mmCIF file of C-alpha atoms in Angstrom:
data_model
loop_
_atom_site.group_PDB
_atom_site.id
_atom_site.type_symbol
_atom_site.label_atom_id
_atom_site.label_comp_id
_atom_site.label_asym_id
_atom_site.label_seq_id
_atom_site.Cartn_x
_atom_site.Cartn_y
_atom_site.Cartn_z
ATOM 1 C CA MET A 204 -86.795 178.556 154.986
ATOM 2 C CA THR A 205 -85.138 181.294 157.185
ATOM 3 C CA ARG A 206 -85.696 184.987 155.905
ATOM 4 C CA VAL A 207 -84.569 188.115 156.587
ATOM 5 C CA VAL A 208 -85.999 191.654 156.099
ATOM 6 C CA ILE A 209 -83.526 194.416 155.123
ATOM 7 C CA THR A 210 -84.327 197.675 154.014
ATOM 8 C CA GLY A 211 -87.848 196.901 153.730
ATOM 9 C CA MET A 212 -87.280 194.108 151.201
ATOM 10 C CA ASP A 213 -88.058 190.324 152.222
ATOM 11 C CA HIS A 214 -85.115 188.050 150.920
ATOM 12 C CA GLU A 215 -83.791 184.744 151.147
ATOM 13 C CA VAL A 216 -80.659 183.812 153.272
ATOM 14 C CA LEU A 217 -78.026 182.816 150.565
ATOM 15 C CA GLY A 218 -75.191 180.576 151.797
ATOM 16 C CA GLU A 219 -71.504 181.985 151.587
ATOM 17 C CA ARG A 220 -70.703 180.263 148.345
ATOM 18 C CA GLU A 221 -73.849 181.356 146.671
ATOM 19 C CA THR A 222 -73.268 184.773 147.933
ATOM 20 C CA LYS A 223 -69.807 184.964 146.390
ATOM 21 C CA VAL A 224 -70.875 183.568 143.110
ATOM 22 C CA LEU A 225 -73.925 186.326 142.603
ATOM 23 C CA ASP A 226 -71.505 188.810 143.840
ATOM 24 C CA ALA A 227 -68.950 187.940 141.114
ATOM 25 C CA ILE A 228 -71.530 187.699 138.500
ATOM 26 C CA VAL A 229 -73.318 191.029 139.226
ATOM 27 C CA ARG A 230 -69.966 192.800 139.526
ATOM 28 C CA ASN A 231 -68.797 191.101 136.132
ATOM 29 C CA TYR A 232 -71.746 192.316 134.243
ATOM 30 C CA ILE A 233 -71.502 195.996 135.517
ATOM 31 C CA LEU A 234 -68.102 195.857 134.291
ATOM 32 C CA THR A 235 -68.280 194.418 130.920
ATOM 33 C CA ALA A 236 -72.064 193.857 130.287
ATOM 34 C CA SER A 237 -70.741 190.313 129.560
ATOM 35 C CA PRO A 238 -72.274 186.723 130.991
ATOM 36 C CA THR A 239 -70.091 184.864 133.243
ATOM 37 C CA GLY A 240 -69.334 181.363 132.849
ATOM 38 C CA SER A 241 -68.233 178.753 135.837
ATOM 39 C CA ARG A 242 -64.646 178.386 134.265
ATOM 40 C CA PHE A 243 -64.209 182.293 134.435
ATOM 41 C CA LEU A 244 -65.218 182.142 137.821
ATOM 42 C CA ALA A 245 -63.180 179.243 138.810
ATOM 43 C CA LYS A 246 -59.886 181.012 137.759
ATOM 44 C CA GLN A 247 -60.584 183.890 140.046
ATOM 45 C CA GLU A 248 -59.234 184.613 143.377
ATOM 46 C CA GLY A 249 -61.415 183.253 146.144
ATOM 47 C CA PHE A 250 -63.135 180.554 144.297
ATOM 48 C CA GLU A 251 -61.573 177.317 145.761
ATOM 49 C CA CYS A 252 -63.780 174.943 143.984
ATOM 50 C CA SER A 253 -64.069 173.434 140.516
ATOM 51 C CA ALA A 254 -65.877 174.775 137.723
ATOM 52 C CA ALA A 255 -68.603 171.838 137.977
ATOM 53 C CA THR A 256 -68.998 172.902 141.610
ATOM 54 C CA LEU A 257 -69.708 176.460 140.468
ATOM 55 C CA ARG A 258 -72.142 175.244 137.771
ATOM 56 C CA ASN A 259 -74.225 173.591 140.214
ATOM 57 C CA VAL A 260 -74.264 176.812 142.618
ATOM 58 C CA MET A 261 -75.212 178.992 139.552
ATOM 59 C CA GLY A 262 -78.173 176.405 138.644
ATOM 60 C CA ASP A 263 -79.387 176.580 141.990
ATOM 61 C CA LEU A 264 -79.046 180.391 141.839
ATOM 62 C CA GLU A 265 -80.835 180.478 138.605
ATOM 63 C CA GLU A 266 -83.522 178.231 139.981
ATOM 64 C CA ARG A 267 -84.299 180.545 142.585
ATOM 65 C CA GLY A 268 -84.492 183.474 140.220
ATOM 66 C CA TYR A 269 -81.364 185.655 140.903
ATOM 67 C CA ILE A 270 -79.428 184.932 137.739
ATOM 68 C CA SER A 271 -80.437 183.711 134.265
ATOM 69 C CA HIS A 272 -78.393 182.821 130.767
ATOM 70 C CA PRO A 273 -79.417 184.811 127.603
ATOM 71 C CA HIS A 274 -78.157 181.452 125.573
ATOM 72 C CA LYS A 275 -77.594 177.703 126.530
ATOM 73 C CA SER A 276 -73.965 178.043 125.439
ATOM 74 C CA ALA A 277 -73.649 181.434 127.642
ATOM 75 C CA GLY A 278 -72.832 182.334 130.859
ATOM 76 C CA ARG A 279 -75.238 183.887 133.379
ATOM 77 C CA VAL A 280 -76.232 187.342 134.001
ATOM 78 C CA PRO A 281 -77.804 188.931 137.156
ATOM 79 C CA THR A 282 -81.781 189.411 137.071
ATOM 80 C CA ASP A 283 -83.980 191.952 138.883
ATOM 81 C CA LYS A 284 -83.937 189.861 141.869
ATOM 82 C CA GLY A 285 -80.297 189.328 141.536
ATOM 83 C CA TYR A 286 -79.691 193.030 141.262
ATOM 84 C CA ARG A 287 -82.045 193.707 144.307
ATOM 85 C CA TYR A 288 -80.187 191.128 146.637
ATOM 86 C CA TYR A 289 -76.837 192.928 145.856
ATOM 87 C CA VAL A 290 -77.982 196.105 146.238
ATOM 88 C CA ASP A 291 -79.610 195.049 149.587
ATOM 89 C CA THR A 292 -77.031 193.179 151.130
ATOM 90 C CA LEU A 293 -73.658 192.607 149.261
ATOM 91 C CA MET A 294 -72.765 196.445 147.842
ATOM 92 C CA SER A 295 -70.615 198.009 150.565
ATOM 93 C CA SER A 296 -71.295 201.784 150.867
ATOM 94 C CA LEU A 297 -68.673 204.043 148.958
ATOM 95 C CA VAL A 298 -67.255 207.254 150.396
ATOM 96 C CA LEU A 299 -66.914 210.067 147.449
ATOM 97 C CA PRO A 300 -63.522 211.093 146.949
ATOM 98 C CA ARG A 301 -63.051 214.981 148.346
ATOM 99 C CA GLU A 302 -62.495 216.539 145.212
ATOM 100 C CA VAL A 303 -66.224 215.195 143.965
ATOM 101 C CA ARG A 304 -67.667 216.326 147.479
ATOM 102 C CA ARG A 305 -66.345 219.888 146.767
ATOM 103 C CA GLN A 306 -67.645 219.793 143.353
ATOM 104 C CA ILE A 307 -70.894 218.599 144.783
ATOM 105 C CA ARG A 308 -71.078 221.593 147.288
ATOM 106 C CA GLU A 309 -69.790 224.239 144.824
ATOM 107 C CA ALA A 310 -72.960 223.469 142.341
ATOM 108 C CA LEU A 311 -75.474 223.510 145.339
ATOM 109 C CA ARG A 312 -73.920 226.869 146.437
ATOM 110 C CA GLN A 313 -74.748 228.318 142.836
ATOM 111 C CA ALA A 314 -78.793 227.716 143.233
ATOM 112 C CA ASN A 315 -81.347 229.508 144.779
ATOM 113 C CA PRO A 316 -82.410 227.379 147.716
ATOM 114 C CA THR A 317 -85.795 229.002 147.208
ATOM 115 C CA ASP A 318 -86.147 228.101 143.820
ATOM 116 C CA LEU A 319 -86.873 224.627 143.755
ATOM 117 C CA HIS A 320 -86.633 223.673 140.112
ATOM 118 C CA MET A 321 -83.223 225.395 139.930
ATOM 119 C CA LEU A 322 -82.349 223.249 142.952
ATOM 120 C CA MET A 323 -83.804 220.155 141.350
ATOM 121 C CA ASP A 324 -81.695 221.171 138.039
ATOM 122 C CA VAL A 325 -78.619 221.751 140.084
ATOM 123 C CA THR A 326 -78.633 218.674 142.105
ATOM 124 C CA SER A 327 -79.408 216.101 139.101
ATOM 125 C CA ARG A 328 -76.547 217.280 137.257
ATOM 126 C CA ALA A 329 -74.021 217.117 140.041
ATOM 127 C CA LEU A 330 -75.355 213.692 140.819
ATOM 128 C CA SER A 331 -74.613 212.777 137.155
ATOM 129 C CA ARG A 332 -71.493 214.340 137.197
ATOM 130 C CA ALA A 333 -70.333 212.509 140.326
ATOM 131 C CA THR A 334 -71.637 208.969 139.303
ATOM 132 C CA ASP A 335 -71.167 209.122 135.700
ATOM 133 C CA GLN A 336 -75.131 207.952 135.261
ATOM 134 C CA LEU A 337 -78.072 209.378 134.829
ATOM 135 C CA GLY A 338 -78.990 211.720 137.502
ATOM 136 C CA VAL A 339 -82.765 211.565 138.470
ATOM 137 C CA ILE A 340 -84.544 213.794 140.852
ATOM 138 C CA LEU A 341 -88.199 213.647 142.227
ATOM 139 C CA SER A 342 -89.647 216.236 143.992
ATOM 140 C CA PRO A 343 -92.068 215.433 146.647
ATOM 141 C CA PRO A 344 -95.585 217.018 146.305
ATOM 142 C CA LEU A 345 -95.658 220.594 147.479
ATOM 143 C CA ARG A 346 -99.396 219.676 148.715
ATOM 144 C CA ARG A 347 -97.270 217.778 151.611
ATOM 145 C CA GLY A 348 -94.962 220.754 152.264
ATOM 146 C CA VAL A 349 -95.528 222.054 155.686
ATOM 147 C CA PHE A 350 -96.597 225.565 155.930
ATOM 148 C CA ARG A 351 -94.142 228.195 157.819
ATOM 149 C CA HIS A 352 -95.798 231.445 157.660
ATOM 150 C CA VAL A 353 -97.098 234.480 155.078
ATOM 151 C CA ASP A 354 -96.151 237.857 154.319
ATOM 152 C CA ILE A 355 -98.771 239.847 152.405
ATOM 153 C CA CYS A 356 -97.716 243.185 150.856
ATOM 154 C CA GLU A 357 -100.042 245.527 148.630
ATOM 155 C CA THR A 358 -98.726 246.662 145.578
ATOM 156 C CA SER A 359 -101.532 248.572 144.370
ATOM 157 C CA PRO A 360 -105.417 249.329 145.685
ATOM 158 C CA HIS A 361 -106.778 245.929 145.862
ATOM 159 C CA ARG A 362 -103.776 243.826 144.600
ATOM 160 C CA TYR A 363 -101.612 242.177 146.730
ATOM 161 C CA VAL A 364 -98.502 239.889 146.510
ATOM 162 C CA VAL A 365 -98.848 236.828 148.892
ATOM 163 C CA ASN A 366 -95.380 235.498 149.961
ATOM 164 C CA ILE A 367 -95.680 232.083 151.089
ATOM 165 C CA THR A 368 -92.472 230.256 152.900
ATOM 166 C CA MET A 369 -92.535 226.282 153.532
ATOM 167 C CA GLU A 370 -90.679 224.540 156.607
ATOM 168 C CA SER A 371 -88.263 223.270 154.014
ATOM 169 C CA GLY A 372 -87.260 227.036 152.962
ATOM 170 C CA PHE A 373 -89.010 227.118 149.645
ATOM 171 C CA VAL A 374 -90.895 230.460 148.935
ATOM 172 C CA LYS A 375 -93.392 231.269 146.683
ATOM 173 C CA ALA A 376 -94.664 234.840 145.486
ATOM 174 C CA MET A 377 -98.393 234.710 144.416
ATOM 175 C CA SER A 378 -100.282 237.818 143.068
ATOM 176 C CA ALA A 379 -104.148 238.047 144.266
ATOM 177 C CA GLU A 380 -106.883 240.688 144.481
ATOM 178 C CA LEU A 381 -109.195 241.543 146.816
ATOM 179 C CA GLN A 382 -111.743 244.248 146.701
ATOM 180 C CA THR A 383 -111.843 245.161 150.435
ATOM 181 C CA GLU A 384 -108.440 247.308 150.916
ATOM 182 C CA ILE A 385 -106.850 246.349 153.956
ATOM 183 C CA PRO A 386 -104.853 249.003 156.053
ATOM 184 C CA ARG A 387 -101.317 248.468 155.982
ATOM 185 C CA PRO A 388 -101.239 247.982 159.690
ATOM 186 C CA ARG A 389 -104.183 245.381 159.998
ATOM 187 C CA LEU A 390 -102.622 243.782 157.391
ATOM 188 C CA HIS A 391 -99.315 242.980 159.125
ATOM 189 C CA ASP A 392 -101.502 242.068 162.329
ATOM 190 C CA ALA A 393 -103.880 239.840 160.320
ATOM 191 C CA CYS A 394 -100.735 237.755 158.776
ATOM 192 C CA ARG A 395 -99.316 237.195 162.299
ATOM 193 C CA THR A 396 -102.875 235.911 163.333
ATOM 194 C CA ILE A 397 -103.180 233.641 160.328
ATOM 195 C CA ASN A 398 -99.356 232.288 160.939
ATOM 196 C CA GLU A 399 -100.266 231.582 164.149
ATOM 197 C CA ARG A 400 -103.488 229.559 163.114
ATOM 198 C CA PHE A 401 -101.915 227.615 160.438
ATOM 199 C CA TYR A 402 -98.177 226.974 161.479
ATOM 200 C CA GLY A 403 -96.954 223.475 160.928
ATOM 201 C CA LEU A 404 -99.900 222.231 159.052
ATOM 202 C CA ALA A 405 -99.629 220.551 155.812
ATOM 203 C CA LEU A 406 -101.112 222.787 152.708
ATOM 204 C CA GLU A 407 -103.520 220.002 151.772
ATOM 205 C CA ASP A 408 -104.840 220.132 154.997
ATOM 206 C CA MET A 409 -104.976 223.737 155.432
ATOM 207 C CA CYS A 410 -107.172 224.057 152.224
ATOM 208 C CA ARG A 411 -109.535 221.358 153.800
ATOM 209 C CA LEU A 412 -110.685 223.490 156.562
ATOM 210 C CA GLY A 413 -112.506 225.910 154.921
ATOM 211 C CA GLU A 414 -113.495 229.386 156.496
ATOM 212 C CA GLU A 415 -115.950 227.908 159.232
ATOM 213 C CA PRO A 416 -112.754 227.147 161.978
ATOM 214 C CA PHE A 417 -112.105 231.131 161.575
ATOM 215 C CA ALA A 418 -115.702 232.479 162.100
ATOM 216 C CA ASP A 419 -114.268 234.144 165.132
ATOM 217 C CA MET A 420 -111.734 236.274 163.092
ATOM 218 C CA GLY A 421 -112.400 239.899 162.485
ATOM 219 C CA SER A 422 -113.143 241.285 158.712
ATOM 220 C CA TYR A 423 -109.704 242.084 158.143
ATOM 221 C CA GLU A 424 -108.301 238.668 159.104
ATOM 222 C CA MET A 425 -110.868 237.088 156.914
ATOM 223 C CA GLY A 426 -109.876 239.365 154.082
ATOM 224 C CA VAL A 427 -106.383 237.653 154.502
ATOM 225 C CA LEU A 428 -107.603 234.502 154.676
ATOM 226 C CA ARG A 429 -109.630 235.105 151.447
ATOM 227 C CA LEU A 430 -106.273 236.015 149.811
ATOM 228 C CA PHE A 431 -104.218 233.337 151.460
ATOM 229 C CA ILE A 432 -106.266 229.946 150.909
ATOM 230 C CA PRO A 433 -106.882 230.726 147.198
ATOM 231 C CA SER A 434 -103.248 231.084 146.656
ATOM 232 C CA ILE A 435 -102.446 227.993 148.273
ATOM 233 C CA ARG A 436 -104.952 226.252 146.262
ATOM 234 C CA ARG A 437 -103.241 227.841 143.198
ATOM 235 C CA MET A 438 -99.534 227.146 144.142
ATOM 236 C CA MET A 439 -100.626 223.478 144.741
ATOM 237 C CA GLU A 440 -102.252 223.085 141.326
ATOM 238 C CA GLU A 441 -99.420 224.583 139.491
ATOM 239 C CA ASP A 442 -97.026 222.155 141.125
ATOM 240 C CA ALA A 443 -99.339 219.452 140.078
ATOM 241 C CA SER A 444 -99.160 220.374 136.521
ATOM 242 C CA SER A 445 -95.618 220.932 136.634
ATOM 243 C CA ASP A 446 -92.544 218.094 135.884
ATOM 244 C CA ARG A 447 -91.443 216.699 139.163
ATOM 245 C CA VAL A 448 -88.926 214.457 137.815
ATOM 246 C CA ILE A 449 -85.940 216.189 136.353
ATOM 247 C CA THR A 450 -83.048 214.258 134.694
ATOM 248 C CA GLU A 451 -79.518 214.957 133.628
ATOM 249 C CA GLY A 452 -76.901 213.034 131.860
ATOM 250 C CA ALA A 453 -78.885 210.557 129.433
ATOM 251 C CA VAL A 454 -75.835 210.417 127.470
ATOM 252 C CA ASN A 455 -74.174 208.664 130.157
ATOM 253 C CA ILE A 456 -76.617 205.684 129.801
ATOM 254 C CA LEU A 457 -75.870 205.611 126.211
ATOM 255 C CA MET A 458 -72.182 205.225 126.753
ATOM 256 C CA LYS A 459 -72.658 202.016 128.792
ATOM 257 C CA PRO A 460 -71.865 198.692 127.219
ATOM 258 C CA GLU A 461 -75.129 196.880 128.475
ATOM 259 C CA PHE A 462 -77.235 199.449 126.731
ATOM 260 C CA ALA A 463 -75.285 199.471 123.445
ATOM 261 C CA ASN A 464 -78.202 197.472 121.898
ATOM 262 C CA GLN A 465 -80.933 199.368 123.527
ATOM 263 C CA VAL A 466 -80.371 202.730 122.355
ATOM 264 C CA GLY A 467 -83.777 203.567 120.485
ATOM 265 C CA ALA A 468 -85.411 202.180 123.529
ATOM 266 C CA ILE A 469 -83.863 204.252 125.906
ATOM 267 C CA VAL A 470 -84.203 207.518 124.218
ATOM 268 C CA GLU A 471 -87.875 206.807 123.890
ATOM 269 C CA ILE A 472 -88.391 206.437 127.697
ATOM 270 C CA LEU A 473 -86.250 209.586 128.195
#
């Protein structure tokens, strides 16, 4: 049997009639949350065949796992495999209306681009409103983020604020202490050296290096390194313990007909 690879998934190639039937069943279920029968399809435009022929096609699709029927007397509904085939091969790209695009841009403008959690909240809310569905945003783990530069400011004797900027534009300020006091000019020079050495590295790779590769650094540079690396580690630990999945618009799911009888299960998941 011939197979094609689409968006990383391995799919069978369905025939033209099978494709039309599956497309109609998925679309009808999305709109009505009701099974689709062969008689219904036979009356639809574009199906120039009998209900008996359509029943045979639907039987083939069911044997291959694309559709199923909840009861013997009911029509068919799409399975997970059927939905996946529809999304990967049949569903056409939609262009968002201009007003929806404007609303999304306006929402994102209100977010601070350096505040990752605020940006995720705003994005999930905008996504939910634009689609009338559940908006789900998953942030990438910070440990894989790419370092751009660090600025360190002394706030009081032996106390510093370490401002870490990522290649994505994300900025994090961490407080730190150091027993050795570093003169301001040397602090600036040491930060420049650190930036040159670490630029473009992933945070997790930076933490694996330790101090040995930097044995040639002077005492002030090593002092900045002892402020910098622990701050990176704490930043990753905080990220690992925080919620990386943000959802918005759960009520939209509860309003969909296909989930009318599953409210309890959905609430438990969310």
